[in-house]
Amino acid sequence: MRKVEFIDIPNLEKARLRKHNADTIFFSFNPSKEALIYFKNKKYFIRTYGCQSNIRDEETMSGILDKLGMIKTYNENEADVAILNTCAVRENAEDKVFGQIGDFKKIKEQNKKLILLICGCMIEQKHIIDKILSTFPYVDIMFGTHNIKDLVLLLSNYIDNNIRYVDVSSYEGDIIEDLPVKRLETYKAFVNITYGCNNFCSYCIVPYTRGKERSRSEEEILKECEELVKKGYKEITLLGQNVDAYGKDLKNGSTFARLLDKVASLNVPRVRFLTSYPSDFKDEVIDVIAKHSNIMKFIHLPVQSGSNSILKTMNRRYTREEYLELVNKIKNKIPSMEFSTDIIVGFPNESYEEFLDTVSLAREVHYTSAFTFIYSPRVGTPAAKMKDNVTYEEKVKRFKELVKELEIDFNFYAQRMVGNTYEVLVEEVSKKNKNLLSGYTENNKVVHFKGDKSLIGNIVKVKILENHLYSLIGEIVNE
Ligand code: 5AD
Ligand code: SF4
């Protein structure tokens, strides 16, 4: 057995505390001479699973490793350092990661010097660490979401001592500023405004893996946004588990509405934000969205369920009626507004009638897109302790029924776009067809169309020709 040094180990009890105020710490980069020499021009590979917060973490880790003189590769077979940045939100996300760790066995055999690291939300759970330690002896380092700032130190320790390291701090978390960043995209950027979550929805592991809800200062957020605008970024997405809670902890008058107003006042063509929490969504935010044409008229507003009894056991702090009232209030003020959502099907003991409440809510809102999930029990959350009288087969049946219902609206609204012209931010050469470009409309629909690569990064006018339900085909129009 290889020796393991536990610098810190995860602890669910500590992870759920909400006592301390977050400190702001400024990142300092001081690698040892040996590390600078060892890692110079070596290659690193990162594979990220899960949400935008994880993608943003990959950008931070890439920034740190670039600073160390390393070079990013997208081919795991040629990597000297490989990082799997994991997601714990559902079991199938975890299963994918275990499969990928398994695939690394061969790569490790061929390249004994490869350093394999696992980080992200999965690693915040003690039972996962135990499983990886015993099942995958070739995993070298595991570190948590709060420990990214120590990446270089962990790598240095590893090359000095050649033992396995586990460094996962379960605590409420701080704000780390001045972290290096290498962005994955050249025209679209994510900017964290809050970290962590205080909501403790009864099914969700995130408040345990990412710590307390804490807001960055307006000054730091605006500094980051201004730099992005200077570099020519066309779209900024303000990121937080609950953006509507922004500023609560700062106690200096900062609110999400004020922040959004300031960001939209910068010279950036597109502003988005993710994720909104229904009962924290303030009227002032609606006014700010209405005031700025560069705030996209598309809101992701997770409902999770349309049944009041299920919402209550989920510990969501709103009723079906309040959710619908909010949607209608927004639609009345901004008639062009479109909504997407997250829905969980098959929460423990959900009756068929309760499920139908979700279907009827979806029919009322008319979502133009949605993410639907089958409930997945997460160790340590209150819902995972509940007995469940719904079979998995029944959950799958309900899931399919809901998707069918949702697709009626998706299709109706996509079809309505055909023949009309929309602004599209051109992002890349289409992954499926090299002769086409791809980009997103204001209402977040992906469109494929013919055009010259030089258009990437520009906003162009595209007439929609065909509706393929989850994507559209169009042609550029010159006006
Ligand atoms: N099971 C299924 N879906 C979940 N989500 C969060 N936790 C779970 C779980 N245990 C979904 C919620 C959330 C989205 C990011 O993931 O819908 O909004
Ligand atoms: Fe999880 Fe609820 Fe927080 Fe979203 S708001 S991250 S679902 S606890």
Coordinates of C-alpha atoms in Angstrom, one line a residue, residues 67 85 100 111 117 124 148 208 217 233-234 245 250 280 293 304 454:
K67 CA 1.9 30.5 -14.2
N85 CA -12.6 18.0 -11.8
Q100 CA -12.8 7.7 -16.2
N111 CA 3.4 6.8 -18.3
L117 CA -5.2 14.4 -9.3
E124 CA -15.8 16.7 -0.6
I148 CA -7.5 24.9 -5.3
Y208 CA -21.9 20.8 1.8
S217 CA -17.0 42.7 -3.4
Y233 CA -15.5 39.7 -24.6
K234 CA -19.0 39.8 -25.9
A245 CA -28.7 36.4 -2.5
L250 CA -21.6 42.1 2.8
D280 CA -35.2 35.8 -3.5
S293 CA -31.2 46.1 -23.7
Q304 CA -37.9 21.7 -9.1
S454 CA -13.5 35.1 -39.3

